[in-house]
Short mmCIF file of C-alpha atoms in Angstrom, two decimals:
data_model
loop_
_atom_site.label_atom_id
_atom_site.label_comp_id
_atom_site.label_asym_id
_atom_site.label_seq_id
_atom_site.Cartn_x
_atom_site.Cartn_y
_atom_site.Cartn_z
CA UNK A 1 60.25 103.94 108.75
CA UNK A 2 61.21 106.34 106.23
CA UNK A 3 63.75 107.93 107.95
CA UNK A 4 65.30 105.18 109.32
CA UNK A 5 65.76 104.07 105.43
CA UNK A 6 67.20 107.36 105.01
CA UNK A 7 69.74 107.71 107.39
CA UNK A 8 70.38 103.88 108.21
CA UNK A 9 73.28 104.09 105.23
CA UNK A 10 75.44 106.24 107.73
CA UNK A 11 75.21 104.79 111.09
CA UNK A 12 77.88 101.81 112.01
CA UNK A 13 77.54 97.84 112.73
CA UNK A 14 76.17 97.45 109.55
CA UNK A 15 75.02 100.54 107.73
CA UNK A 16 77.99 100.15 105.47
CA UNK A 17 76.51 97.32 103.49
CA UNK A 18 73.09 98.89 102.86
CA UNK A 19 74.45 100.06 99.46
CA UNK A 20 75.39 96.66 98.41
CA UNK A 21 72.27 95.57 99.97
CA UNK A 22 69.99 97.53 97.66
CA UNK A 23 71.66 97.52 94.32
CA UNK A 24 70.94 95.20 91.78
CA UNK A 25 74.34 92.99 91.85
CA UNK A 26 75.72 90.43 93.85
CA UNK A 27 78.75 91.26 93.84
CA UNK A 28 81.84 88.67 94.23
CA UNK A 29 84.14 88.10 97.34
CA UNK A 30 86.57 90.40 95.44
CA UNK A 31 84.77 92.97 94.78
CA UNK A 32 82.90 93.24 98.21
CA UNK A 33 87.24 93.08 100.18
CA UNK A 34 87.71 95.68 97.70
CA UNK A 35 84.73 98.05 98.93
CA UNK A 36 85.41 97.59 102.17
CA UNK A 37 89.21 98.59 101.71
CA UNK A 38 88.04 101.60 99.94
CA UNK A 39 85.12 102.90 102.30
CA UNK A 40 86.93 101.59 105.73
CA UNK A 41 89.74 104.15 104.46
CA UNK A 42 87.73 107.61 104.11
CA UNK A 43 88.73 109.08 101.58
CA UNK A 44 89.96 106.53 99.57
CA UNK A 45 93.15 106.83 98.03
CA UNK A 46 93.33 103.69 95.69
CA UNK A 47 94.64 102.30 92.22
CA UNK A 48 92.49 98.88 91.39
CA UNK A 49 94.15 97.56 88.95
CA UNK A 50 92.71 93.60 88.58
CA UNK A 51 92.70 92.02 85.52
CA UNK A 52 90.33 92.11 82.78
CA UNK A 53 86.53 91.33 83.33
CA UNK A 54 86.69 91.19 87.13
CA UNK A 55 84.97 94.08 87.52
CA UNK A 56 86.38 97.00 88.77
CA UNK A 57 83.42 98.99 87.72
CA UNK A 58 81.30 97.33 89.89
CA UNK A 59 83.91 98.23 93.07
CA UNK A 60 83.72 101.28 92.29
CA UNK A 61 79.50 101.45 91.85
CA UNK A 62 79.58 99.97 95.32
CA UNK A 63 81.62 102.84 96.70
CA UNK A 64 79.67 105.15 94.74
CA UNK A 65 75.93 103.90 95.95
CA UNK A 66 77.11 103.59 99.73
CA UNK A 67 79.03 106.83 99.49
CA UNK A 68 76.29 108.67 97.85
CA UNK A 69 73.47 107.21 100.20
CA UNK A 70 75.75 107.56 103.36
CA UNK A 71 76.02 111.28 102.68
CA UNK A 72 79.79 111.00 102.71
CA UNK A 73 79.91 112.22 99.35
CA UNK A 74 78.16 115.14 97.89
CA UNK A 75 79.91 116.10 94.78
CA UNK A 76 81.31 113.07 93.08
CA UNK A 77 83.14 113.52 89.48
CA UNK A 78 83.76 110.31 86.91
CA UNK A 79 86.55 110.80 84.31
CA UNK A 80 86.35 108.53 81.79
CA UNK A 81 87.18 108.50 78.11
CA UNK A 82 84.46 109.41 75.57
CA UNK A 83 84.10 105.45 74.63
CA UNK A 84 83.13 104.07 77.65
CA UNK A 85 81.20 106.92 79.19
CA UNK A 86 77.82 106.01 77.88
CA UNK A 87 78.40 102.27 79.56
CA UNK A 88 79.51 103.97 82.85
CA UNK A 89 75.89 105.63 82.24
CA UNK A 90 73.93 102.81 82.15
CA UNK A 91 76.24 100.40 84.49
CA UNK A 92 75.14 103.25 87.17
CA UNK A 93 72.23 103.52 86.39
CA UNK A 94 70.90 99.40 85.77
CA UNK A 95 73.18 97.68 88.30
CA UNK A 96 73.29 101.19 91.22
CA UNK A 97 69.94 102.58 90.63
CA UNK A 98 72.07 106.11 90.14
CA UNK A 99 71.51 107.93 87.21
CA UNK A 100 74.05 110.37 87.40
CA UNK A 101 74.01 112.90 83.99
CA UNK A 102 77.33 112.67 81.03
CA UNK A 103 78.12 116.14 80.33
CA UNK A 104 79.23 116.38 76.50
CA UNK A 105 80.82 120.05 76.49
CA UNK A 106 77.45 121.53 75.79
CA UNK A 107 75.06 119.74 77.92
CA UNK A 108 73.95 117.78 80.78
CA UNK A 109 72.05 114.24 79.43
CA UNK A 110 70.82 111.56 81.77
CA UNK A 111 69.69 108.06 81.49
CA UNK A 112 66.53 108.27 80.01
CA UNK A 113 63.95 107.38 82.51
CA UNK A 114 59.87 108.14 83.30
CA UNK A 115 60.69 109.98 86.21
CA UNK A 116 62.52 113.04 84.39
CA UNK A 117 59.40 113.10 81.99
CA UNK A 118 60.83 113.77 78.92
CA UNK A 119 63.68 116.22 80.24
CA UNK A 120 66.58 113.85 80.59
CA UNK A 121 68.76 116.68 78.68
CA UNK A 122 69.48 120.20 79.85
CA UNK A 123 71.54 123.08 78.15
CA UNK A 124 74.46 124.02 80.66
CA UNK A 125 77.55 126.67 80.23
CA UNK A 126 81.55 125.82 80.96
CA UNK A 127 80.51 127.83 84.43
CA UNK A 128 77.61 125.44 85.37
CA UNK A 129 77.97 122.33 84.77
CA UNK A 130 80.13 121.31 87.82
CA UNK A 131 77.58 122.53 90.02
CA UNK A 132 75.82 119.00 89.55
CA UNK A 133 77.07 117.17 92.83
CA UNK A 134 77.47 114.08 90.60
CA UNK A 135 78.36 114.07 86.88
CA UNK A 136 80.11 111.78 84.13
CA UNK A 137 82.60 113.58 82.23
CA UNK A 138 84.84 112.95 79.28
CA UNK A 139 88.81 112.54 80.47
CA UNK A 140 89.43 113.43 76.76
CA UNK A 141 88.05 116.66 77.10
CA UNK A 142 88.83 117.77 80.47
CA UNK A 143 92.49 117.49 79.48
CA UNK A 144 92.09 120.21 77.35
CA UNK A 145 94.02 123.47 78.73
CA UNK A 146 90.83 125.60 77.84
CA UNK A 147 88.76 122.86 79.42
CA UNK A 148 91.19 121.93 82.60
CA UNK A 149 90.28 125.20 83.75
CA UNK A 150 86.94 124.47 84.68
CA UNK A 151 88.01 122.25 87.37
CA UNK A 152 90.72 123.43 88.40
CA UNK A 153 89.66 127.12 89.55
CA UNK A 154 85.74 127.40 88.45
CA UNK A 155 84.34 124.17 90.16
CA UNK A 156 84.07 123.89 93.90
CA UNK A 157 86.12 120.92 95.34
CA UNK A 158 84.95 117.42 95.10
CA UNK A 159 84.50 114.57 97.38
CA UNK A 160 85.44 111.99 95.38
CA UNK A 161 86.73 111.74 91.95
CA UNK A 162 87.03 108.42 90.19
CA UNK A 163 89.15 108.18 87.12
CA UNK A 164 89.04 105.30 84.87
CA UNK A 165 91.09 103.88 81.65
CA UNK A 166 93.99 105.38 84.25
CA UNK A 167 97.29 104.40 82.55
CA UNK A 168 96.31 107.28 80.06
CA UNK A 169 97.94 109.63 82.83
CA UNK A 170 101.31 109.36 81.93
CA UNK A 171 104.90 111.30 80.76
CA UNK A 172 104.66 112.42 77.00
CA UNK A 173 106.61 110.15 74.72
CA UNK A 174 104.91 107.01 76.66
CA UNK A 175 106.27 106.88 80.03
CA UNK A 176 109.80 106.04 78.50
CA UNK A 177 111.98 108.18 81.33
CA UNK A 178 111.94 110.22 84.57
CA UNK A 179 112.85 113.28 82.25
CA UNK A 180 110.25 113.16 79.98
CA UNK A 181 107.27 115.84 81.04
CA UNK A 182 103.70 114.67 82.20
CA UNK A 183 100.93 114.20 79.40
CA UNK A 184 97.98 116.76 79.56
CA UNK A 185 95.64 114.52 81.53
CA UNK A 186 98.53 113.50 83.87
CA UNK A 187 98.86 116.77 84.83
CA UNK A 188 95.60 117.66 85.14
CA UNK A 189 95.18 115.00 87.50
CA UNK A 190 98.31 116.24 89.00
CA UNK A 191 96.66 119.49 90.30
CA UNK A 192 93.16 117.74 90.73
CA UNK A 193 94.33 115.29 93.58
CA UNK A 194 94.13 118.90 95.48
CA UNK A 195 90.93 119.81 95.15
CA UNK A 196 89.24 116.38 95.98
CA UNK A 197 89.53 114.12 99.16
CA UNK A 198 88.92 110.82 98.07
CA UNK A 199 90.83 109.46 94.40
CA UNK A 200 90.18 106.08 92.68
CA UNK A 201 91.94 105.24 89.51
CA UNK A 202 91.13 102.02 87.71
CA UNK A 203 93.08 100.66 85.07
CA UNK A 204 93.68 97.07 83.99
CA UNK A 205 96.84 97.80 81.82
CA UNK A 206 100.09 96.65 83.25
CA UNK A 207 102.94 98.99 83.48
CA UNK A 208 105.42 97.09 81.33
CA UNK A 209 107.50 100.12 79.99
CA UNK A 210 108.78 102.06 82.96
CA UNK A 211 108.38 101.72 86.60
CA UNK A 212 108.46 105.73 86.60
CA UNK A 213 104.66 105.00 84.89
CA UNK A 214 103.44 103.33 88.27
CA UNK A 215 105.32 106.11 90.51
CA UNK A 216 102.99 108.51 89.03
CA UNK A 217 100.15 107.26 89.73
CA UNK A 218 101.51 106.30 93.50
CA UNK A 219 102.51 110.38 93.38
CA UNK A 220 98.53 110.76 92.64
CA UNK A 221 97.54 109.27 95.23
CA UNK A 222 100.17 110.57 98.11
CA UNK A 223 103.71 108.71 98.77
CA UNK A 224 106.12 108.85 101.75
CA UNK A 225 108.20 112.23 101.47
CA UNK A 226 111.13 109.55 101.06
CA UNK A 227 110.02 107.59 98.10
CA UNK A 228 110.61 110.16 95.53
CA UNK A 229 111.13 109.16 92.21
CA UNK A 230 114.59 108.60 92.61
CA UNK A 231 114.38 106.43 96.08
CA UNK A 232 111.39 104.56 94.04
CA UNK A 233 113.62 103.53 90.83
CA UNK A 234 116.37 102.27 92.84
CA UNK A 235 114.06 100.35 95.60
CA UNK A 236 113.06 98.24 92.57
CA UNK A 237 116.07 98.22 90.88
CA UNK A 238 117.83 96.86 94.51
CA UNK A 239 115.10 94.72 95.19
CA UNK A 240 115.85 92.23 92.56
CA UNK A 241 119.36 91.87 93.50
CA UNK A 242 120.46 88.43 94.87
CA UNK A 243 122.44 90.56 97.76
CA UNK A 244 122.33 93.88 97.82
CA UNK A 245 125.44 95.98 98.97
CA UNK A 246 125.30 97.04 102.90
CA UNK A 247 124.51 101.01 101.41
CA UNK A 248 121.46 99.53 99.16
CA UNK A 249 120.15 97.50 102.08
CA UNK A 250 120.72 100.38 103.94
CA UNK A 251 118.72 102.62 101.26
CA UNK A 252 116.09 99.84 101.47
CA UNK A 253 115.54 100.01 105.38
CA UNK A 254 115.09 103.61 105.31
CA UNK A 255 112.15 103.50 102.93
CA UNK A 256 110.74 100.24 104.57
CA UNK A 257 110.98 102.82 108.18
CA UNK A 258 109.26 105.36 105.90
CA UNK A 259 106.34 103.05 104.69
CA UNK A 260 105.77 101.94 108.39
CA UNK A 261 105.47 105.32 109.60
CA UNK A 262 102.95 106.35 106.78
CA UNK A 263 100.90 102.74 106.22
CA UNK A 264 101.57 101.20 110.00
CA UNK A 265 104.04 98.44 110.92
CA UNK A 266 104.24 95.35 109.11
CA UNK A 267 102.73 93.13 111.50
CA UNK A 268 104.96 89.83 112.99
CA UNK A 269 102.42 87.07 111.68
CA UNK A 270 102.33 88.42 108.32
CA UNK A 271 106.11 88.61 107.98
CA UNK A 272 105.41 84.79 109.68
CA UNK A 273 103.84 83.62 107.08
CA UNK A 274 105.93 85.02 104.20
CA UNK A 275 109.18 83.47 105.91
CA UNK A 276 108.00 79.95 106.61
CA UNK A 277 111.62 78.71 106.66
CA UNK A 278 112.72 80.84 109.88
CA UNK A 279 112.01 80.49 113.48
CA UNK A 280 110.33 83.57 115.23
CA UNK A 281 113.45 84.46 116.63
CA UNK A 282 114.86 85.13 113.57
CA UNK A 283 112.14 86.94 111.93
CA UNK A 284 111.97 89.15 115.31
CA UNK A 285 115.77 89.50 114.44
CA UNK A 286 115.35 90.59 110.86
CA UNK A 287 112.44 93.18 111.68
CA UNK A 288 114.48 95.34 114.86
CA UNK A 289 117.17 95.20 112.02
CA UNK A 290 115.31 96.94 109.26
CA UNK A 291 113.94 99.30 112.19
CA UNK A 292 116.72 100.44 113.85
CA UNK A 293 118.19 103.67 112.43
CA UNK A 294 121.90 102.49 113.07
CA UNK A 295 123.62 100.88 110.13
CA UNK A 296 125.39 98.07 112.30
CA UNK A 297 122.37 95.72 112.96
CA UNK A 298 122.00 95.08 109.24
CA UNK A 299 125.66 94.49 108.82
CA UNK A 300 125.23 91.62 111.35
CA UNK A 301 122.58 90.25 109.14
CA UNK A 302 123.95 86.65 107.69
CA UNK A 303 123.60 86.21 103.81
CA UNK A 304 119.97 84.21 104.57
CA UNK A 305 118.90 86.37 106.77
CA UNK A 306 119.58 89.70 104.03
CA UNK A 307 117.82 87.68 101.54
CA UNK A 308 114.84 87.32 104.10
CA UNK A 309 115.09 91.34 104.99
CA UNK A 310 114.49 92.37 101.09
CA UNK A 311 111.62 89.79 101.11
CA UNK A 312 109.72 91.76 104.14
CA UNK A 313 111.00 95.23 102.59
CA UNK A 314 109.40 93.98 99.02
CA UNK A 315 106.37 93.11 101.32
CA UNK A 316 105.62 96.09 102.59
CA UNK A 317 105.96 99.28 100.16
CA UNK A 318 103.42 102.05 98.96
CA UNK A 319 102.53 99.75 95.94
CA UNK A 320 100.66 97.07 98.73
CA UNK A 321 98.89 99.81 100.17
CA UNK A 322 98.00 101.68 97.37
CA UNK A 323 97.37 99.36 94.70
CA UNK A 324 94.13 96.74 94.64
CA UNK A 325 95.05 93.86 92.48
CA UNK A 326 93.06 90.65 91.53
CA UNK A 327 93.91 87.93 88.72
CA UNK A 328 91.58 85.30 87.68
CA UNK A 329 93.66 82.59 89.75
CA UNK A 330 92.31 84.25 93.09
CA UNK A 331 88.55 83.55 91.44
CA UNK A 332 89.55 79.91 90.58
CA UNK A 333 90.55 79.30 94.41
CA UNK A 334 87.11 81.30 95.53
CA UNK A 335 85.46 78.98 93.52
CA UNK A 336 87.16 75.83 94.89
CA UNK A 337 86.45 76.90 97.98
CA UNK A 338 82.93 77.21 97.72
CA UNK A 339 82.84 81.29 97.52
CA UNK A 340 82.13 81.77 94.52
CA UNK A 341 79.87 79.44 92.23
CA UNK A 342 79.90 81.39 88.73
CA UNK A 343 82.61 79.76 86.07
CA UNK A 344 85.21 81.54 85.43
CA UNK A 345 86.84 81.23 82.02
CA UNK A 346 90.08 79.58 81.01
CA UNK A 347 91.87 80.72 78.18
CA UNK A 348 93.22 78.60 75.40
CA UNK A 349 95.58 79.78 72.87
CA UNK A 350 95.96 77.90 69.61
CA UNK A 351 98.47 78.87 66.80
CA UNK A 352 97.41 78.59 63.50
CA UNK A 353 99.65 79.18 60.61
CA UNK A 354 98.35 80.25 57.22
CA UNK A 355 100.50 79.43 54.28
CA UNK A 356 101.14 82.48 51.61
CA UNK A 357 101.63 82.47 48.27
CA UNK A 358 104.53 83.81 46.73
CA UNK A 359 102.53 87.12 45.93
CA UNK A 360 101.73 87.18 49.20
CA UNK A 361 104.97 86.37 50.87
CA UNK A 362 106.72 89.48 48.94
CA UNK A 363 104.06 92.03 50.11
CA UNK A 364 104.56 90.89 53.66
CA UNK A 365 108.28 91.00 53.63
CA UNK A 366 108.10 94.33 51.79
CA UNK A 367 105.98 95.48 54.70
CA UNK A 368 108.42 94.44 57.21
CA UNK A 369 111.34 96.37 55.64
CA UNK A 370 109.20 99.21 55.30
CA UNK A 371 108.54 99.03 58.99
CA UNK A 372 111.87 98.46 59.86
CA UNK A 373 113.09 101.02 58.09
CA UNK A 374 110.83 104.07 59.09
CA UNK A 375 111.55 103.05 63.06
CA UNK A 376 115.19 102.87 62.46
CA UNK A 377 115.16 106.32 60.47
CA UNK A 378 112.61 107.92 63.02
CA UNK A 379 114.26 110.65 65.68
CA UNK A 380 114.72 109.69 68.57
CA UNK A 381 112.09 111.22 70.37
CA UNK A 382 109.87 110.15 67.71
CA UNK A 383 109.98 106.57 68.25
CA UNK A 384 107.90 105.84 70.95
CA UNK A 385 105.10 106.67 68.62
CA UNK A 386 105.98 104.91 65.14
CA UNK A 387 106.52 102.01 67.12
CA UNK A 388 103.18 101.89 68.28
CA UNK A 389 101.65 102.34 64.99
CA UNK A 390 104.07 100.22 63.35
CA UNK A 391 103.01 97.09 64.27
CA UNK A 392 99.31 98.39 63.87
CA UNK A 393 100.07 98.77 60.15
CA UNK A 394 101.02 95.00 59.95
CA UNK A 395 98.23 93.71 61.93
CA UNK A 396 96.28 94.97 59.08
CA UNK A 397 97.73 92.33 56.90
CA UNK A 398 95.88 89.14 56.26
CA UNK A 399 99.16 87.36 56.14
CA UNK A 400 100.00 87.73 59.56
CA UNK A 401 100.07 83.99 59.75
CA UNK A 402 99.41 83.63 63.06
CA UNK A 403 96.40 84.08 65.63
#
């Protein structure tokens, strides 16, 4: 009986759920599609990037527990920044049954428990510590030069390697241009996408700055030799186009061919059901366009149909295949549908305005000049930063009027 617990976790029809099964969560329709998209595609290469509060630590417990118990992974490593990596601790630990130790630069500490009796802490060396097949680790001080080391040529490959908080991997100066030069942790994760097989990276920041931000995390996680960073910028800068020119359609088609080759072809039912207004025909017209490696079957294409080929090109890029996104919306319909029964929380804003006093009024308009003035007189490759603490500086201010 014992042994059949043991190795149950690894065998097929069903052993693939025995994780879930046994932890101490019941995880949501979300989060159980997400699982499965990450452990039906060993070694995951993933970015989940749902909203806030849907749980993306609880995807990636599941892979965790069924990787760990499946013996797929043997050395597993959790970046996270110093904040959150006591909660990753106990998440693990409560919700996965795994306690898994937080190394702090000097040692190894585990989730205090009666079966370590009293020796949930352990002195380890920069050499040692990565010989624990699965350890919590601070992204803050991994990015270190002194510290990247230690992964990079003193620990043996890893498995897996999950990195949360993400977006913190990113070109110096905040992501602002393709000629800026990756951040310390961005290339550190850079180099450490070689020495692991499977990579999740959870964030639930939006890129809003720069779509060079999202490329490099794609470039984590392995792109098409053909969407480069260059091919990627102007894919999404032709995409929005009403009608693209014949060469930026024909751009377009040769990275939609390059997705298809890497991810698989976009299947005829899905483009089906993302072109509701065309007949089959047409849509079977459309795709041998986009596929064939000859310029002249796009020029045939009329204006509808153009409009209906950057539709099935925006369909099917990298970003689907790579990315893992979920808003609250999806939950809403779950629940409507009878999948989900927990409530799931609407937001309501309200603006309230607080009236100043003349006293106050000067202070905050002094404030704002003062702001104003130290962005506009900034260098320019000083910006990026004042304007983030700018703001931060005002938000101080009682007399913010609104919330």
């Amino acid at each position: 009986m014992w042994g059949f617990i043991r190795h149950a976790p690894a065998w097929p029809d069903g052993g693939e759920r025995i994780g879930e099964a046994t932890c101490a969560v019941i995880p949501w329709p979300h989060q159980i599609r997400a699982f499965q998209r990450l452990y039906d595609h060993w070694p995951p290469r993933l970015l989940i990037a749902d909203e806030v509060g849907l749980g993306k630590t609880i995807q990636a417990g599941l892979l965790l527990r069924q990787a760990w118990l499946a013996g797929r992974a043997k050395r597993i490593l959790v970046l996270a920044p110093k904040a959150v990596l006591r909660q990753w601790q106990i998440e693990l630990r409560e919700k996965f049954n795994l306690n898994w130790p937080i190394y702090d630069g000097q040692r190894l500490c585990w989730y205090p428990s009666r079966g370590l009796q009293g020796e949930a802490q352990r002195p380890v060396d920069a050499k040692a510590w990565h010989r624990e097949p699965c350890v919590l680790v601070s992204s803050h001080l991994m990015r270190r030069r002194d510290r990247a080391a230690e992964l990079l040529s003193g620990a043996e490959p890893w498995d897996l390697v999950v990195l949360d908080e993400a977006h913190h991997a990113r070109r110096g100066g905040g992501g602002l241009g393709a000629d800026q030069r990756p951040n310390q942790l961005l290339r550190l994760m850079q180099s450490l996408r070689e020495r692991t097989q499977g990579l999740v990276l959870l964030t639930a920041t939006p890129m809003q700055v720069s779509p060079v931000e999202v490329w490099d995390l794609m470039a984590l996680l392995g792109l098409p030799a053909d969407w480069h960073l260059r091919a990627f910028l102007d894919f999404f800068e032709y995409a929005p186009a009403p009608n693209p020119s014949h060469v930026q359609l024909r751009r377009m088609a040769d990275l939609f061919q390059a997705a298809e080759a890497t991810y698989g072809a976009l299947a005829e039912e899905d483009a089906m059901r993302h072109l509701p207004g065309l007949s089959r025909l047409k849509v079977r017209k459309i795709l041998r366009a986009l596929r064939d490696t000859a310029s002249i079957p796009l020029k045939q294409l009329e204006t509808a149909e153009r409009q209906a080929a950057v539709r099935l090109m925006k369909l099917h890029t990298p970003l689907r295949a790579l990315i893992s996104r979920h808003t609250r919306e999806l939950l809403r319909r779950y629940r409507e549908a009878g999948k989900l029964k927990a409530l799931i929380a609407t937001r309501k804003v309200e603006d309230r305005f607080v009236e100043m006093t003349p006293a106050e009024r000067l202070v905050y308009e002094q404030v704002e000049d003062y702001i104003g003035s130290t962005y506009d007189n900034a260098a320019a490759d000083e910006r990026t930063a004042v304007g983030f603490v700018m703001p931060s500086i005002a938000a101080a201010w009682p007399a913010a009027s609104m919330h």
